[in-house]
Structure formats: structure tokens, C-alpha cells
Short mmCIF file of C-alpha atoms and ligand atoms in Angstrom, two decimals:
data_model
loop_
_atom_site.label_atom_id
_atom_site.label_comp_id
_atom_site.label_asym_id
_atom_site.label_seq_id
_atom_site.Cartn_x
_atom_site.Cartn_y
_atom_site.Cartn_z
CA UNK A 18 118.60 108.87 79.60
CA UNK A 19 114.99 107.79 79.23
CA UNK A 20 112.20 110.33 79.67
CA UNK A 21 110.33 109.54 82.89
CA UNK A 22 106.58 109.15 83.31
CA UNK A 23 104.54 108.63 86.47
CA UNK A 24 101.60 106.26 85.86
CA UNK A 25 98.95 105.87 88.53
CA UNK A 26 95.77 104.00 89.28
CA UNK A 27 92.84 106.13 90.54
CA UNK A 28 90.36 104.31 92.80
CA UNK A 29 91.92 103.58 96.20
CA UNK A 30 95.29 104.93 95.02
CA UNK A 31 94.75 108.66 94.47
CA UNK A 32 91.62 108.47 96.63
CA UNK A 33 91.72 106.87 100.07
CA UNK A 34 88.80 104.58 99.28
CA UNK A 35 87.64 102.89 96.08
CA UNK A 36 85.13 105.42 94.68
CA UNK A 37 83.60 102.93 92.24
CA UNK A 38 82.79 100.55 95.10
CA UNK A 39 81.43 103.44 97.22
CA UNK A 40 79.13 104.46 94.35
CA UNK A 41 77.82 100.89 94.16
CA UNK A 42 77.30 100.67 97.93
CA UNK A 43 75.36 103.92 97.87
CA UNK A 44 73.41 103.83 94.58
CA UNK A 45 73.09 100.24 93.30
CA UNK A 46 70.69 97.50 94.40
CA UNK A 47 72.27 94.52 96.24
CA UNK A 48 72.87 92.52 93.02
CA UNK A 49 76.06 94.50 92.42
CA UNK A 50 77.84 92.52 95.16
CA UNK A 51 77.43 89.18 93.39
CA UNK A 52 78.69 90.68 90.10
CA UNK A 53 81.67 92.27 91.88
CA UNK A 54 82.55 88.93 93.48
CA UNK A 55 82.55 87.26 90.06
CA UNK A 56 84.71 90.08 88.68
CA UNK A 57 87.28 89.77 91.48
CA UNK A 58 87.47 85.98 91.19
CA UNK A 59 87.99 86.22 87.42
CA UNK A 60 84.79 84.29 86.69
CA UNK A 61 83.68 87.15 84.43
CA UNK A 62 85.82 89.76 82.63
CA UNK A 63 86.51 93.07 84.37
CA UNK A 64 84.81 94.92 81.50
CA UNK A 65 81.66 92.78 81.73
CA UNK A 66 81.55 93.20 85.53
CA UNK A 67 81.88 97.00 85.42
CA UNK A 68 79.24 97.25 82.71
CA UNK A 69 76.75 95.02 84.51
CA UNK A 70 77.25 96.87 87.81
CA UNK A 71 76.62 100.31 86.28
CA UNK A 72 73.69 98.93 84.28
CA UNK A 73 71.96 98.61 87.67
CA UNK A 74 71.89 102.40 88.23
CA UNK A 75 69.43 104.72 86.39
CA UNK A 76 71.10 107.42 84.25
CA UNK A 77 68.96 110.05 85.93
CA UNK A 78 71.11 109.60 89.05
CA UNK A 79 74.16 111.15 87.34
CA UNK A 80 74.10 114.53 89.08
CA UNK A 81 73.25 112.98 92.42
CA UNK A 82 76.23 110.62 92.12
CA UNK A 83 78.55 113.50 91.23
CA UNK A 84 77.36 115.58 94.20
CA UNK A 85 77.80 112.58 96.45
CA UNK A 86 81.34 111.71 95.34
CA UNK A 87 82.44 115.34 95.57
CA UNK A 88 81.17 115.35 99.13
CA UNK A 89 82.60 111.99 100.14
CA UNK A 90 85.68 111.01 98.10
CA UNK A 91 88.90 111.92 99.85
CA UNK A 92 92.19 112.36 98.00
CA UNK A 93 95.31 111.16 99.81
CA UNK A 94 97.34 113.88 101.48
CA UNK A 95 100.17 115.50 99.56
CA UNK A 96 98.64 115.01 96.10
CA UNK A 97 98.97 118.65 95.08
CA UNK A 98 102.59 118.95 96.29
CA UNK A 99 103.38 115.69 94.51
CA UNK A 100 101.90 117.00 91.23
CA UNK A 101 103.80 120.27 91.62
CA UNK A 102 107.03 118.35 92.07
CA UNK A 103 106.42 116.27 88.92
CA UNK A 104 105.55 119.41 86.95
CA UNK A 105 108.77 121.09 88.07
CA UNK A 106 110.76 118.04 86.99
CA UNK A 107 108.78 117.80 83.73
CA UNK A 108 107.67 114.27 84.53
CA UNK A 109 104.16 113.78 83.07
CA UNK A 110 101.54 112.38 85.46
CA UNK A 111 99.15 109.92 83.79
CA UNK A 112 96.15 108.12 85.26
CA UNK A 113 95.31 104.59 84.15
CA UNK A 114 91.96 103.75 85.67
CA UNK A 115 89.45 100.95 85.26
CA UNK A 116 86.87 103.34 86.73
CA UNK A 117 84.59 105.76 84.88
CA UNK A 118 85.53 109.13 83.41
CA UNK A 119 82.53 111.07 84.78
CA UNK A 120 83.41 110.84 88.47
CA UNK A 121 87.20 110.86 88.04
CA UNK A 122 87.22 114.14 86.12
CA UNK A 123 84.87 115.72 88.68
CA UNK A 124 86.95 114.68 91.69
CA UNK A 125 90.16 115.80 89.99
CA UNK A 126 88.81 119.05 88.53
CA UNK A 127 91.07 121.35 90.62
CA UNK A 128 94.15 119.34 89.56
CA UNK A 129 93.43 118.81 85.85
CA UNK A 130 95.92 121.44 84.57
CA UNK A 131 98.69 119.47 86.31
CA UNK A 132 97.65 116.06 84.95
CA UNK A 133 98.99 115.04 81.55
CA UNK A 134 96.29 112.51 80.63
CA UNK A 135 93.52 110.33 82.09
CA UNK A 136 92.73 106.94 80.59
CA UNK A 137 89.39 105.58 81.87
CA UNK A 138 86.18 103.93 80.75
CA UNK A 139 83.55 106.20 79.28
CA UNK A 140 80.20 106.46 81.04
CA UNK A 141 77.09 106.83 78.86
CA UNK A 142 73.88 108.38 80.18
CA UNK A 143 71.71 108.39 77.06
CA UNK A 144 69.69 105.27 77.97
CA UNK A 145 67.53 104.49 80.98
CA UNK A 146 70.45 102.93 82.86
CA UNK A 147 74.11 103.97 82.96
CA UNK A 148 76.20 102.18 80.37
CA UNK A 149 79.96 101.89 79.86
CA UNK A 150 82.00 102.20 76.69
CA UNK A 151 85.39 100.50 76.60
CA UNK A 152 88.00 102.38 74.62
CA UNK A 153 91.28 100.74 75.68
CA UNK A 154 90.74 97.02 75.21
CA UNK A 155 93.38 94.36 75.82
CA UNK A 156 95.82 93.79 72.97
CA UNK A 157 98.35 90.96 72.87
CA UNK A 158 99.76 91.77 76.31
CA UNK A 159 96.86 90.57 78.37
CA UNK A 160 93.83 88.26 78.33
CA UNK A 161 91.88 89.63 81.29
CA UNK A 162 89.23 91.69 79.43
CA UNK A 163 90.32 94.71 81.44
CA UNK A 164 88.08 97.41 79.97
CA UNK A 165 90.96 99.81 80.41
CA UNK A 166 93.94 97.57 79.72
CA UNK A 167 96.95 99.01 81.50
CA UNK A 168 99.60 96.78 79.84
CA UNK A 169 98.14 97.63 76.42
CA UNK A 170 98.30 101.39 77.07
CA UNK A 171 101.80 101.15 78.56
CA UNK A 172 103.12 99.40 75.47
CA UNK A 173 101.24 101.57 73.00
CA UNK A 174 101.99 104.99 74.52
CA UNK A 175 104.80 104.73 77.09
CA UNK A 176 107.08 102.03 75.76
CA UNK A 177 110.18 104.21 75.60
CA UNK A 178 109.76 105.82 79.01
CA UNK A 179 111.19 105.07 82.44
CA UNK A 180 107.91 104.16 84.16
CA UNK A 181 106.98 104.82 87.79
CA UNK A 182 103.71 103.23 88.88
CA UNK A 183 101.41 103.67 91.89
CA UNK A 184 98.56 101.31 92.69
CA UNK A 185 96.52 99.60 95.38
CA UNK A 186 94.76 96.50 94.11
CA UNK A 187 94.48 93.39 92.03
CA UNK A 188 94.28 95.17 88.65
CA UNK A 189 97.62 96.84 89.43
CA UNK A 190 99.68 93.63 89.61
CA UNK A 191 99.80 93.27 85.85
CA UNK A 192 100.58 96.95 85.32
CA UNK A 193 103.34 96.73 87.94
CA UNK A 194 105.01 93.97 85.95
CA UNK A 195 105.32 96.38 83.02
CA UNK A 196 106.88 99.23 85.02
CA UNK A 197 110.31 100.01 86.45
CA UNK A 198 109.62 101.40 89.92
CA UNK A 199 106.50 100.59 91.95
CA UNK A 200 104.76 102.39 94.81
CA UNK A 201 102.16 100.17 96.46
CA UNK A 202 99.49 100.59 99.09
CA UNK A 203 96.73 98.38 100.53
CA UNK A 204 96.36 94.87 99.04
CA UNK A 205 98.80 95.44 96.19
CA UNK A 206 101.61 95.19 98.77
CA UNK A 207 100.56 91.62 99.62
CA UNK A 208 100.20 90.59 95.98
CA UNK A 209 103.62 91.98 95.03
CA UNK A 210 105.29 90.36 98.03
CA UNK A 211 103.80 87.02 96.96
CA UNK A 212 105.17 87.49 93.46
CA UNK A 213 108.58 88.72 94.65
CA UNK A 214 108.23 92.07 92.89
CA UNK A 215 110.08 94.99 94.57
CA UNK A 216 108.05 98.01 95.65
CA UNK A 217 108.04 100.98 98.01
CA UNK A 218 105.00 101.13 100.32
CA UNK A 219 103.05 104.38 100.67
CA UNK A 220 100.10 105.84 102.57
CA UNK A 221 100.20 109.45 101.39
CA UNK A 222 101.73 111.26 98.42
CA UNK A 223 104.27 112.78 100.81
CA UNK A 224 105.75 109.27 101.14
CA UNK A 225 106.13 109.04 97.36
CA UNK A 226 107.50 112.55 97.15
CA UNK A 227 110.21 111.80 99.71
CA UNK A 228 111.43 108.78 97.74
CA UNK A 229 111.27 110.55 94.38
CA UNK A 230 113.22 113.60 95.51
CA UNK A 231 115.97 111.38 96.89
CA UNK A 232 116.12 109.40 93.66
CA UNK A 233 116.39 112.30 91.21
ZN1 LIG B 309 94.11 93.77 79.67
#
């Protein structure tokens, strides 16, 4: 039997709202919206879009952003119980996020001992404006300039696993195609329906937990 792994998106999946978008709404000048539109439509690469959006925010805002996300980001209900269940079953929980490491690790601080690994873009604060370093670029599996390329990571590090996946948005379609069992929320449900890919809908981690414990 294959070893199982649970792969999950972060923004809008673990959290109720997209934290990256909330940071932009709160800290960036209006130009971010035009860049985000181009990113979503595929006119520019995801990596270029993320970089240009964060380039709009001064590095000096780092601590203020962290305080703000800790105050405002809400994790979906049942996350802790869900992690406990996976730990009991020895199923590693891995985050594949196109967001930035600095806010993800802060929001997830209480849960870090129960999380196997977080793949995300690296935020840099050593220049006047925030910059982004891309560590997991697309290999042969993808041509979308992801920044954090989920198909690339899946094939490099989790090829021989039975792969669960949870996601909410457009960047999760491709990842879903490379996984065995999909949990979807928000817009990802519509995209997967359109592409005839099977999934289980969820709103909280209790929903996922119920399905997993029946399946094991
Ligand atoms: Zn990619």
C-alpha cells in the first residue's frame, strides 16, 4: 500500500479568506488590482504578478503586516482536530502555497509541530520595498510560471505517495490533476465541475475529517 500524504493550499483553503489579497487590500496602493487582474487572466506569470504586487509595499511595513494578519486572518474550523487525526494516522500534512513564507509561518505558529513541511515563496525585506524569491520554479510539468509550482513539487517529492489535496482557487486546478483524492471549496468546485474532475466539497476541516475517517 502506498504511503499517504495530505497536500494543501494555504490562502483561502486553510484560512477562510485569501490572506495575500487581504494584505494587498490593506497595505498596497491601488495599482495592485491591475496587476492581480493580469495575473488571474494569465496575461503575466503568477511569479511576476506576486513579485510586482509585493514590490508596491515598503519593507518597513513587515511587522505591521504581521500584526494585522494575526489579528484578522481566520483559520477554518476543525484545523487542529484535523491535524491531530493526520498525526495519529502518520499521514504527513504538507502545505503548497503560492503565498509568502513570512505571514504563513506566523499564522500557523501554534500548529507548526504538527505540519510536516511548508513550501512557499520567500519574502525579502532587505531593500526599500518587499521582494520575493522563487525557490520552486516550474519544471517540465507546467508552463504557468507559478512561483511555487505545485505539479513540480508533487513529482519531485511526493511521486510515490497516495496524494490527498485540498484547495480553493484557480492555482489548485493543476495540482488537483496530479492528486488522487480532492477536497474543494469556493471557486475550485466550479472549475473542477467544468473539467469533470471528481471532488468532495468542504467548508470546514470537520467536513474533511468526516470523509477521511470513513475512508481509512
Ligand atoms: Zn508551474
